[in-house]
Amino acid sequence: MHANKNNIVLEQPPENPVDLSDQRIAQLNQETTESSLLGIITARPLFSETGDVVDFQYLTANSGLKRSHGISPEDLVGKTMLGVFPDLREHFTFPYYCEVAKTGESIVFESDFKSEELDLYVVVSVSRPDPDYITITFVEVSETVRITDALAELNVLSGTQAELDVFIRGAMEIGCRAVNAARAFQLNLRDQTYSVARQTGQDDAPVERRPLPTEVVMSLRASGRAMGIRDISKEFQLSAEAGSVQPYQSLIGAPFSVDLQNDSALVFCSASTKSREPTPSELKLVRTLAEAIAARIRLDAAMRAVQQRNEDLQRFASLVSHDLKAPLRTIRLLSEMLTDYLVEDPQAKVFIDEIQANADQAQVMIKALRNFSQLGSAGLQVEALNVGMVVNDCLSQLAADIREANAEVSVTGLGTVLADRALLFQVFSNLIVNALKYASNPDLRIWIDCEAQNDGVLLISVADNGGGVDVRYSERIFELFRRVPGSEQKIEGDGVGLATCRKIIESLGGKIWLDTDFTSGARFCLTLPEAD
């Protein structure tokens, strides 16, 4: 180390300087090319008598070609491009090579590479560093494309109303394509054994009741994570006889739990061993598919439970309606007969009137219960609806009631939602009728407003300047036959209106609630999915 005239400290040249001879530089370039994960090829253009590029002769090729395409450099060097890959003559990429050889202008494009053993997707860069040859550099992006496509397909499938079996088989087929598996299995795991719940895959792949040794499946279960096995016979030291009858030699799979009692696994199998371990992206995809299947199974179970409860409620309501109608009619008839006998007793008339009023109210409640239980039984007819049009239809039907209440209704900022027209009409009708019915203000005003939210839903509100609702009863008012204490004697009603609103809105994928921060009356808010 020494200092120059500017007092800057300089390093002394090393005792063994780096060899920068042309020969060494060429060697370094060769080593760099060979170690690159990119495939790098040079090729000399071959011209016709008219000066057109008709083929290329390979000059060099690195080992990246072997890693991605399974082709050794020796299989290419000295041979012609169309001699090795005759299908390129009609392929869209061949003119690109010719154009670069003629003009010297570089180009980058994406292309597939298919053979009996391979199905690759590559990004290719072609340049002409020298007039005598072109350089072709490519990087395989097959996995990125496969995983991206698989996730996109799963996203589309998850957005459908497909039945459970269709959804699971669809997810399994997506996985088979993404990880190049012959067959996929959904396994139910029990103690130290398992059974096949579903399977799908290539037509020529073996259809098996027990596709894998039990110890392999139990190992996957014990791991608790997605894993791959390149060579089942070797890794689990199966005997030669057992290995020879084993239908599948490699797998990638993930365990999943539906609930505390049921363990399952999603497994993708291949008849041959694999030359490499599964990548982290492949393992993550398999885990995602397994979790999607588990979520759909849980959703299906919940929907079936809800459907069963609804059917039970309908049967109960029908039974109550049928069995109580006759006794109530009898009570009504007998009370009318008693009135004729006790015309001179005013106290008796009071009691009889009370009996008749309660019988009438019971009949109203029975009818309301039957209607509530049958709500949506015909199925939802979901479509894109202009909220303003539905509200205007509702206001037209209630015009006489609105005039009678001397009410003023304002409608602003309405958008488009996904809903059932008849059911949404019923929601608005119930909310507006409630505002009219419970109005304590002679100058009643009702505001209906809509505001888009960031999460793809519309917030709709129906507010009034009436007496409002005690916040203590903000949940009770949505329960069947439950009303605000004290209102039963003052205002007619069956206690079903708001319960009906909640059932409808939740069936449409939304929420409804009383805004307890609104103090100038009552404000009901609801959300529904926004239509595109």
Coordinates of C-alpha atoms in Angstrom, one line a residue:
M1 CA 0.0 0.0 0.0
H2 CA 1.4 3.5 -0.8
A3 CA 0.3 7.1 -1.0
N4 CA 0.3 9.2 -4.2
K5 CA 0.9 12.9 -4.5
N6 CA -2.8 13.6 -3.7
N7 CA -2.3 11.6 -0.5
I8 CA -4.8 9.0 -1.6
V9 CA -3.9 5.5 -0.4
L10 CA -3.7 2.9 -3.1
E11 CA -3.7 -0.9 -2.9
Q12 CA -0.5 -2.6 -4.0
P13 CA -1.0 -5.0 -6.9
P14 CA -1.5 -8.6 -5.5
E15 CA 1.5 -10.8 -5.6
N16 CA -0.5 -13.3 -7.7
P17 CA -2.4 -11.1 -10.2
V18 CA -5.6 -12.4 -11.8
D19 CA -5.0 -14.1 -15.1
L20 CA -6.8 -11.9 -17.7
S21 CA -5.4 -13.5 -20.8
D22 CA -7.7 -14.1 -23.7
Q23 CA -7.5 -17.8 -23.0
R24 CA -8.5 -17.4 -19.4
I25 CA -11.3 -14.9 -20.3
A26 CA -12.7 -17.4 -22.8
Q27 CA -12.5 -20.1 -20.1
L28 CA -14.4 -17.9 -17.6
N29 CA -17.0 -17.1 -20.2
Q30 CA -17.5 -20.8 -20.8
E31 CA -17.8 -21.6 -17.1
T32 CA -20.3 -18.8 -16.6
T33 CA -22.4 -20.0 -19.5
E34 CA -22.3 -23.6 -18.3
S35 CA -23.3 -22.7 -14.7
S36 CA -26.2 -20.4 -15.9
L37 CA -29.7 -21.6 -15.2
L38 CA -30.6 -20.0 -18.5
G39 CA -30.5 -22.1 -21.7
I40 CA -28.0 -20.5 -24.1
I41 CA -27.5 -21.6 -27.7
T42 CA -25.6 -20.1 -30.6
A43 CA -26.6 -21.0 -34.2
R44 CA -25.3 -20.1 -37.7
P45 CA -28.0 -19.1 -40.2
L46 CA -28.1 -21.2 -43.4
F47 CA -29.2 -19.3 -46.6
S48 CA -30.9 -20.3 -49.8
E49 CA -29.6 -19.4 -53.2
T50 CA -31.9 -16.4 -53.1
G51 CA -30.5 -15.2 -49.8
D52 CA -33.3 -16.2 -47.5
V53 CA -32.6 -17.9 -44.2
V54 CA -33.9 -21.4 -44.4
D55 CA -32.4 -23.1 -41.4
F56 CA -29.8 -22.8 -38.6
Q57 CA -26.8 -24.9 -37.6
Y58 CA -26.2 -25.2 -33.9
L59 CA -22.7 -24.0 -32.9
T60 CA -22.8 -24.2 -29.1
A61 CA -25.3 -25.1 -26.3
N62 CA -24.9 -25.0 -22.5
S63 CA -26.1 -27.4 -19.9
G64 CA -29.1 -25.3 -19.1
L65 CA -30.8 -27.0 -22.1
K66 CA -30.3 -30.3 -20.4
R67 CA -31.8 -29.2 -17.1
S68 CA -34.9 -27.7 -18.7
H69 CA -35.5 -29.6 -22.0
G70 CA -33.7 -32.9 -21.2
I71 CA -31.5 -32.3 -24.3
S72 CA -27.7 -32.6 -24.1
P73 CA -25.5 -30.1 -25.9
E74 CA -24.1 -33.1 -27.9
D75 CA -27.6 -33.7 -29.3
L76 CA -27.5 -30.3 -30.9
V77 CA -24.0 -29.0 -31.8
G78 CA -23.3 -29.5 -35.5
K79 CA -26.9 -30.3 -36.3
T80 CA -29.5 -28.2 -38.0
M81 CA -32.5 -26.7 -36.1
L82 CA -35.1 -28.2 -38.4
G83 CA -33.3 -31.5 -38.4
V84 CA -33.6 -31.7 -34.6
F85 CA -37.0 -30.0 -34.4
P86 CA -38.8 -30.5 -37.7
D87 CA -42.1 -29.1 -36.2
L88 CA -40.4 -25.7 -36.0
R89 CA -40.8 -25.3 -39.7
E90 CA -44.5 -24.5 -39.2
H91 CA -44.2 -23.0 -35.7
F92 CA -44.8 -19.3 -35.2
T93 CA -41.3 -18.8 -33.7
F94 CA -39.2 -19.8 -36.6
P95 CA -39.7 -16.6 -38.6
Y96 CA -38.5 -14.7 -35.5
Y97 CA -35.1 -16.4 -35.6
C98 CA -34.9 -15.7 -39.4
E99 CA -35.8 -12.0 -38.9
V100 CA -33.1 -11.5 -36.2
A101 CA -30.5 -13.2 -38.4
K102 CA -31.3 -10.9 -41.3
T103 CA -31.9 -7.5 -39.5
G104 CA -29.8 -7.9 -36.3
E105 CA -32.7 -6.5 -34.3
S106 CA -33.2 -8.4 -31.0
I107 CA -36.6 -9.9 -30.0
V108 CA -38.1 -11.4 -26.9
F109 CA -41.2 -13.7 -27.0
E110 CA -43.0 -16.4 -25.1
S111 CA -43.4 -19.9 -26.6
D112 CA -44.3 -23.4 -25.7
F113 CA -42.1 -26.5 -26.1
K114 CA -43.8 -29.8 -26.4
S115 CA -42.5 -33.3 -27.0
E116 CA -43.5 -36.8 -25.8
E117 CA -41.7 -36.2 -22.5
L118 CA -42.0 -32.5 -22.0
D119 CA -44.6 -29.7 -22.0
L120 CA -42.7 -26.5 -21.3
Y121 CA -43.4 -22.8 -21.5
V122 CA -40.4 -20.6 -22.0
V123 CA -39.5 -16.9 -22.4
V124 CA -37.0 -16.6 -25.4
S125 CA -34.6 -13.8 -26.2
V126 CA -32.9 -13.8 -29.6
S127 CA -30.0 -11.5 -30.6
R128 CA -27.3 -11.3 -33.2
P129 CA -24.0 -10.4 -31.5
D130 CA -22.1 -11.2 -34.7
P131 CA -23.3 -11.3 -38.3
D132 CA -22.3 -14.9 -38.5
Y133 CA -24.5 -16.3 -35.8
I134 CA -27.5 -15.6 -33.5
T135 CA -27.7 -16.2 -29.7
I136 CA -30.8 -17.8 -28.3
T137 CA -31.4 -17.4 -24.6
F138 CA -34.4 -18.9 -22.8
V139 CA -35.7 -19.3 -19.3
E140 CA -38.4 -21.9 -18.4
V141 CA -41.5 -20.3 -16.8
S142 CA -43.6 -23.4 -17.1
E143 CA -44.1 -23.7 -13.3
T144 CA -45.1 -20.0 -13.0
V145 CA -47.6 -20.4 -15.8
R146 CA -49.0 -23.7 -14.5
I147 CA -49.4 -22.4 -10.9
T148 CA -50.9 -19.1 -12.0
D149 CA -53.4 -20.8 -14.4
A150 CA -54.3 -23.3 -11.6
L151 CA -55.0 -20.6 -9.1
A152 CA -57.1 -18.7 -11.7
E153 CA -59.1 -21.8 -12.4
L154 CA -59.6 -22.5 -8.7
N155 CA -60.8 -18.9 -8.2
V156 CA -63.4 -19.3 -11.0
L157 CA -64.5 -22.7 -9.6
S158 CA -64.9 -21.2 -6.1
G159 CA -67.1 -18.5 -7.4
T160 CA -69.6 -21.0 -8.8
Q161 CA -72.6 -22.7 -7.1
A162 CA -71.3 -26.2 -8.1
E163 CA -72.4 -29.1 -6.1
L164 CA -69.9 -30.5 -3.6
D165 CA -68.8 -33.5 -5.7
V166 CA -68.4 -31.4 -8.9
F167 CA -66.3 -28.8 -6.9
I168 CA -64.0 -31.4 -5.4
R169 CA -63.5 -33.3 -8.7
G170 CA -62.9 -29.9 -10.4
A171 CA -60.2 -28.9 -7.8
M172 CA -58.6 -32.4 -8.2
E173 CA -58.4 -32.0 -12.0
I174 CA -56.9 -28.6 -11.6
G175 CA -54.2 -30.1 -9.4
C176 CA -53.5 -33.0 -11.8
R177 CA -52.8 -30.6 -14.6
A178 CA -50.7 -28.2 -12.5
V179 CA -48.3 -30.9 -11.0
N180 CA -48.4 -33.3 -14.0
A181 CA -50.0 -36.1 -12.0
A182 CA -51.8 -39.1 -13.5
R183 CA -54.5 -39.4 -10.8
A184 CA -55.8 -37.5 -7.8
F185 CA -57.3 -39.0 -4.7
Q186 CA -59.3 -37.6 -1.8
L187 CA -58.6 -39.9 1.1
N188 CA -60.6 -40.3 4.4
L189 CA -58.2 -41.1 7.3
R190 CA -59.3 -43.3 10.2
D191 CA -56.9 -44.3 13.0
Q192 CA -54.3 -46.4 11.2
T193 CA -56.1 -46.9 7.9
Y194 CA -57.7 -45.0 5.1
S195 CA -60.3 -45.2 2.4
V196 CA -60.7 -43.5 -1.0
A197 CA -63.6 -41.0 -1.0
R198 CA -63.1 -39.7 -4.6
Q199 CA -60.6 -40.1 -7.4
T200 CA -60.1 -38.6 -10.8
G201 CA -57.4 -38.3 -13.5
Q202 CA -56.2 -39.7 -16.8
D203 CA -58.3 -42.4 -18.4
D204 CA -55.4 -44.8 -18.6
A205 CA -54.3 -44.3 -14.9
P206 CA -55.1 -47.2 -12.6
V207 CA -58.4 -46.8 -10.6
E208 CA -57.6 -48.0 -7.2
R209 CA -59.4 -48.7 -3.9
R210 CA -56.1 -48.5 -2.1
P211 CA -53.6 -46.7 -4.3
L212 CA -50.8 -46.2 -1.7
P213 CA -49.3 -48.3 1.1
T214 CA -50.9 -47.4 4.4
E215 CA -47.6 -46.3 6.0
V216 CA -47.2 -43.7 3.2
V217 CA -50.6 -42.2 3.9
M218 CA -50.0 -42.2 7.6
S219 CA -46.7 -40.5 7.1
L220 CA -48.4 -37.7 5.2
R221 CA -51.0 -37.4 7.9
A222 CA -48.3 -37.2 10.7
S223 CA -46.4 -34.6 8.8
G224 CA -49.3 -32.2 9.0
R225 CA -48.0 -30.3 5.9
A226 CA -47.8 -30.6 2.1
M227 CA -45.1 -32.9 1.0
G228 CA -43.8 -34.8 -2.0
I229 CA -42.3 -38.3 -2.3
R230 CA -40.1 -38.8 -5.5
D231 CA -39.7 -42.6 -5.1
I232 CA -42.2 -44.4 -2.8
S233 CA -40.6 -47.8 -3.0
K234 CA -37.1 -46.5 -2.2
E235 CA -38.1 -44.0 0.5
F236 CA -40.3 -46.5 2.4
Q237 CA -38.0 -49.5 1.6
L238 CA -40.7 -51.6 0.0
S239 CA -39.8 -55.1 -0.9
A240 CA -39.1 -55.8 -4.6
E241 CA -42.4 -57.7 -4.8
A242 CA -44.4 -55.0 -3.1
G243 CA -42.8 -52.3 -5.2
S244 CA -43.5 -54.2 -8.4
V245 CA -47.3 -54.3 -7.7
Q246 CA -47.4 -50.7 -6.4
P247 CA -49.5 -48.8 -9.0
Y248 CA -48.0 -45.4 -8.1
Q249 CA -44.4 -44.6 -7.5
S250 CA -44.5 -40.9 -6.6
L251 CA -46.9 -38.4 -5.0
I252 CA -47.4 -34.9 -3.8
G253 CA -50.2 -34.3 -1.3
A254 CA -51.4 -32.5 1.8
P255 CA -53.6 -33.5 4.8
F256 CA -56.6 -31.4 5.8
S257 CA -59.2 -31.5 8.5
V258 CA -62.9 -31.0 7.9
D259 CA -63.7 -31.0 11.6
L260 CA -62.3 -32.4 14.9
Q261 CA -63.6 -35.9 14.0
N262 CA -62.7 -36.1 10.3
D263 CA -59.2 -36.0 8.8
S264 CA -58.6 -36.2 5.1
A265 CA -55.8 -35.9 2.6
L266 CA -55.6 -34.7 -1.0
V267 CA -53.0 -36.7 -3.0
F268 CA -51.7 -36.5 -6.6
C269 CA -50.0 -39.6 -7.8
S270 CA -47.8 -40.6 -10.7
A271 CA -47.0 -44.1 -12.0
S272 CA -43.3 -43.3 -12.4
T273 CA -40.7 -41.9 -10.0
K274 CA -39.9 -38.1 -10.2
S275 CA -36.5 -36.8 -11.2
R276 CA -36.8 -33.8 -8.8
E277 CA -38.4 -32.7 -5.6
P278 CA -41.6 -30.7 -5.8
T279 CA -41.0 -26.9 -5.7
P280 CA -42.3 -24.7 -2.9
S281 CA -44.9 -23.2 -5.3
E282 CA -46.2 -26.7 -6.1
L283 CA -46.5 -27.6 -2.4
K284 CA -48.2 -24.4 -1.7
L285 CA -50.7 -25.0 -4.5
V286 CA -51.5 -28.5 -3.3
R287 CA -52.1 -27.0 0.2
T288 CA -54.3 -24.3 -1.2
L289 CA -56.4 -26.9 -3.1
A290 CA -56.7 -29.1 0.0
E291 CA -57.9 -26.1 2.1
A292 CA -60.3 -25.1 -0.6
I293 CA -61.8 -28.6 -0.6
A294 CA -62.0 -28.6 3.2
A295 CA -63.8 -25.2 3.2
R296 CA -66.3 -26.3 0.6
I297 CA -67.1 -29.5 2.5
R298 CA -67.7 -27.4 5.7
L299 CA -69.8 -25.0 3.7
D300 CA -71.8 -27.8 2.2
A301 CA -72.4 -29.3 5.6
A302 CA -73.5 -25.9 7.0
M303 CA -75.9 -25.3 4.0
R304 CA -77.4 -28.8 4.4
A305 CA -77.9 -28.1 8.2
V306 CA -79.6 -24.8 7.4
Q307 CA -81.7 -26.4 4.7
Q308 CA -82.8 -29.1 7.2
R309 CA -83.7 -26.5 9.8
N310 CA -85.7 -24.6 7.2
E311 CA -87.5 -27.8 6.2
D312 CA -88.2 -28.6 9.9
L313 CA -89.5 -25.1 10.4
Q314 CA -91.8 -25.3 7.4
R315 CA -93.1 -28.7 8.5
F316 CA -93.7 -27.3 12.0
A317 CA -95.4 -24.2 10.7
S318 CA -97.6 -26.2 8.4
L319 CA -98.5 -28.5 11.3
V320 CA -99.3 -25.6 13.6
S321 CA -101.3 -23.9 11.0
H322 CA -103.3 -27.0 10.2
D323 CA -103.8 -28.2 13.8
L324 CA -104.7 -24.8 15.3
K325 CA -106.9 -23.4 12.7
A326 CA -109.8 -25.6 13.6
P327 CA -109.7 -25.0 17.4
L328 CA -109.4 -21.3 16.8
R329 CA -112.3 -21.2 14.5
T330 CA -114.3 -23.1 17.1
I331 CA -113.3 -20.6 19.8
R332 CA -114.3 -17.8 17.6
L333 CA -117.7 -19.4 16.8
L334 CA -118.5 -20.3 20.5
S335 CA -117.6 -16.8 21.6
E336 CA -120.0 -15.3 19.1
M337 CA -122.7 -17.7 20.4
L338 CA -122.0 -16.7 24.0
T339 CA -122.5 -13.1 23.0
D340 CA -126.1 -13.9 22.0
Y341 CA -126.7 -15.6 25.3
L342 CA -125.1 -12.9 27.5
V343 CA -126.4 -9.8 25.8
E344 CA -127.6 -8.4 29.2
D345 CA -124.2 -8.8 30.9
P346 CA -121.7 -6.0 30.0
Q347 CA -118.9 -7.6 31.9
A348 CA -119.3 -10.9 30.0
K349 CA -119.2 -9.0 26.7
V350 CA -115.8 -7.5 27.7
F351 CA -114.4 -11.0 28.3
I352 CA -115.9 -12.3 25.1
D353 CA -114.5 -9.5 23.1
E354 CA -111.1 -10.2 24.6
I355 CA -111.4 -13.9 23.7
Q356 CA -112.3 -13.0 20.1
A357 CA -109.4 -10.5 19.8
N358 CA -106.9 -13.0 21.1
A359 CA -108.3 -15.7 18.7
D360 CA -108.0 -13.3 15.8
Q361 CA -104.4 -12.4 16.8
A362 CA -103.5 -16.1 17.1
Q363 CA -104.8 -16.6 13.5
V364 CA -102.7 -13.7 12.3
M365 CA -99.6 -15.1 14.0
I366 CA -100.2 -18.5 12.5
K367 CA -100.5 -17.1 9.0
A368 CA -97.4 -15.0 9.6
L369 CA -95.4 -18.0 10.8
R370 CA -96.5 -20.0 7.8
N371 CA -95.5 -17.2 5.4
F372 CA -92.1 -16.7 7.2
S373 CA -91.3 -20.4 7.1
Q374 CA -92.0 -20.5 3.3
L375 CA -89.9 -17.4 2.6
G376 CA -87.6 -18.2 -0.4
S377 CA -88.7 -21.8 -0.6
A378 CA -89.2 -21.4 -4.4
G379 CA -85.5 -20.5 -4.7
L380 CA -83.7 -17.2 -5.1
Q381 CA -83.9 -15.5 -8.5
V382 CA -80.8 -13.3 -8.2
E383 CA -80.2 -10.7 -10.8
A384 CA -78.7 -7.2 -11.2
L385 CA -81.3 -4.8 -9.9
N386 CA -81.5 -1.0 -9.9
V387 CA -82.3 -0.2 -6.3
G388 CA -84.0 3.0 -7.3
M389 CA -86.5 1.2 -9.6
V390 CA -87.4 -1.3 -6.8
V391 CA -87.8 1.5 -4.3
N392 CA -90.0 3.5 -6.7
D393 CA -92.2 0.4 -7.3
C394 CA -92.6 0.0 -3.6
L395 CA -93.4 3.7 -3.0
S396 CA -96.1 3.5 -5.8
Q397 CA -97.8 0.6 -4.0
L398 CA -97.7 2.4 -0.6
A399 CA -98.6 5.9 -2.0
A400 CA -102.0 5.9 -0.2
D401 CA -100.4 5.0 3.2
I402 CA -97.7 7.6 2.7
R403 CA -100.4 10.3 2.0
E404 CA -102.4 9.3 4.9
A405 CA -99.4 9.6 7.2
N406 CA -98.6 13.0 5.7
A407 CA -95.1 11.7 5.1
E408 CA -92.4 12.9 2.8
V409 CA -90.0 10.4 1.2
S410 CA -86.6 11.3 -0.2
V411 CA -84.6 8.8 -2.3
T412 CA -80.9 9.6 -3.2
G413 CA -77.7 8.0 -4.4
L414 CA -79.1 4.5 -5.3
G415 CA -77.0 2.0 -7.3
T416 CA -77.3 -1.6 -8.6
V417 CA -77.2 -4.8 -6.5
L418 CA -77.4 -8.5 -6.9
A419 CA -80.7 -9.6 -5.3
D420 CA -84.1 -11.2 -5.8
R421 CA -86.6 -8.5 -7.0
A422 CA -89.6 -9.8 -5.1
L423 CA -87.7 -10.3 -1.9
L424 CA -85.9 -7.0 -2.1
F425 CA -89.3 -5.3 -2.7
Q426 CA -90.6 -7.0 0.4
V427 CA -87.7 -5.7 2.5
F428 CA -88.3 -2.1 1.4
S429 CA -92.0 -2.4 1.9
N430 CA -91.6 -3.7 5.5
L431 CA -89.1 -1.0 6.4
I432 CA -91.2 1.8 5.0
V433 CA -94.4 0.4 6.5
N434 CA -92.6 0.3 9.9
A435 CA -91.6 3.9 9.6
L436 CA -95.2 4.9 8.8
K437 CA -96.7 2.7 11.5
Y438 CA -94.5 3.8 14.3
A439 CA -94.4 7.5 13.3
S440 CA -94.8 9.9 16.3
N441 CA -94.0 13.0 14.2
P442 CA -96.8 14.7 12.4
D443 CA -94.2 15.9 9.8
L444 CA -92.8 12.5 9.1
R445 CA -89.8 12.3 6.8
I446 CA -88.3 9.1 5.4
W447 CA -84.8 9.1 3.8
I448 CA -83.7 6.2 1.6
D449 CA -80.0 6.4 0.6
C450 CA -77.3 4.2 -0.9
E451 CA -73.5 4.4 -0.7
A452 CA -70.9 2.2 -2.4
Q453 CA -68.4 0.6 0.0
N454 CA -64.8 -0.4 -0.7
D455 CA -65.4 -4.2 -0.3
G456 CA -67.8 -4.5 -3.3
V457 CA -71.0 -4.0 -1.4
L458 CA -73.7 -1.3 -1.3
L459 CA -74.8 0.2 2.0
I460 CA -78.5 1.0 1.9
S461 CA -80.2 2.9 4.7
V462 CA -83.9 3.6 5.5
A463 CA -84.2 6.4 8.1
D464 CA -87.0 8.4 9.6
N465 CA -87.5 11.2 12.1
G466 CA -90.0 9.3 14.2
G467 CA -89.8 8.2 17.8
G468 CA -86.9 5.8 17.2
V469 CA -86.1 2.5 18.9
D470 CA -84.5 2.0 22.3
V471 CA -81.0 0.8 21.7
R472 CA -81.6 -2.0 24.3
Y473 CA -83.9 -3.7 21.8
S474 CA -81.7 -3.3 18.7
E475 CA -81.4 -7.1 18.3
R476 CA -84.7 -8.1 19.8
I477 CA -86.7 -6.4 17.1
F478 CA -85.2 -8.7 14.5
E479 CA -86.5 -11.8 16.4
L480 CA -89.6 -13.6 15.3
F481 CA -92.8 -12.4 17.1
R482 CA -90.7 -10.0 19.3
R483 CA -91.6 -6.4 19.5
V484 CA -90.5 -3.3 21.5
P485 CA -92.2 -3.5 25.0
G486 CA -95.3 -1.4 25.1
S487 CA -95.9 -1.3 21.3
E488 CA -98.0 -4.4 21.4
Q489 CA -101.0 -2.5 22.8
K490 CA -100.5 0.7 20.9
I491 CA -99.8 -0.5 17.3
E492 CA -101.1 -3.4 15.3
G493 CA -98.5 -5.9 14.0
D494 CA -97.5 -9.5 14.0
G495 CA -93.8 -9.1 15.0
V496 CA -92.6 -10.8 11.8
G497 CA -91.6 -7.8 9.5
L498 CA -88.1 -7.2 10.7
A499 CA -87.4 -10.9 11.2
T500 CA -88.4 -11.4 7.6
C501 CA -86.1 -8.5 6.5
R502 CA -83.1 -10.1 8.2
K503 CA -83.9 -13.6 6.8
I504 CA -84.1 -12.2 3.2
I505 CA -81.0 -10.0 3.4
E506 CA -78.9 -12.7 4.9
S507 CA -80.1 -15.2 2.3
L508 CA -78.8 -12.7 -0.3
G509 CA -75.4 -12.5 1.3
G510 CA -75.9 -9.3 3.1
K511 CA -76.5 -7.9 6.6
I512 CA -79.1 -5.7 8.2
W513 CA -79.0 -3.8 11.5
L514 CA -80.4 -0.9 13.5
D515 CA -78.0 2.1 13.5
T516 CA -77.7 2.7 17.2
D517 CA -75.7 5.9 16.7
F518 CA -78.6 7.6 14.8
T519 CA -80.6 9.6 17.4
S520 CA -83.0 11.6 15.3
G521 CA -85.4 8.7 14.8
A522 CA -84.8 5.2 13.5
R523 CA -82.2 4.3 10.8
F524 CA -82.0 0.7 9.5
C525 CA -78.9 -0.2 7.4
L526 CA -78.4 -3.1 5.1
T527 CA -75.7 -4.3 2.8
L528 CA -75.9 -6.2 -0.5
P529 CA -73.4 -7.3 -3.1
E530 CA -72.8 -4.7 -5.7
A531 CA -73.5 -5.7 -9.3
D532 CA -70.7 -5.1 -11.8

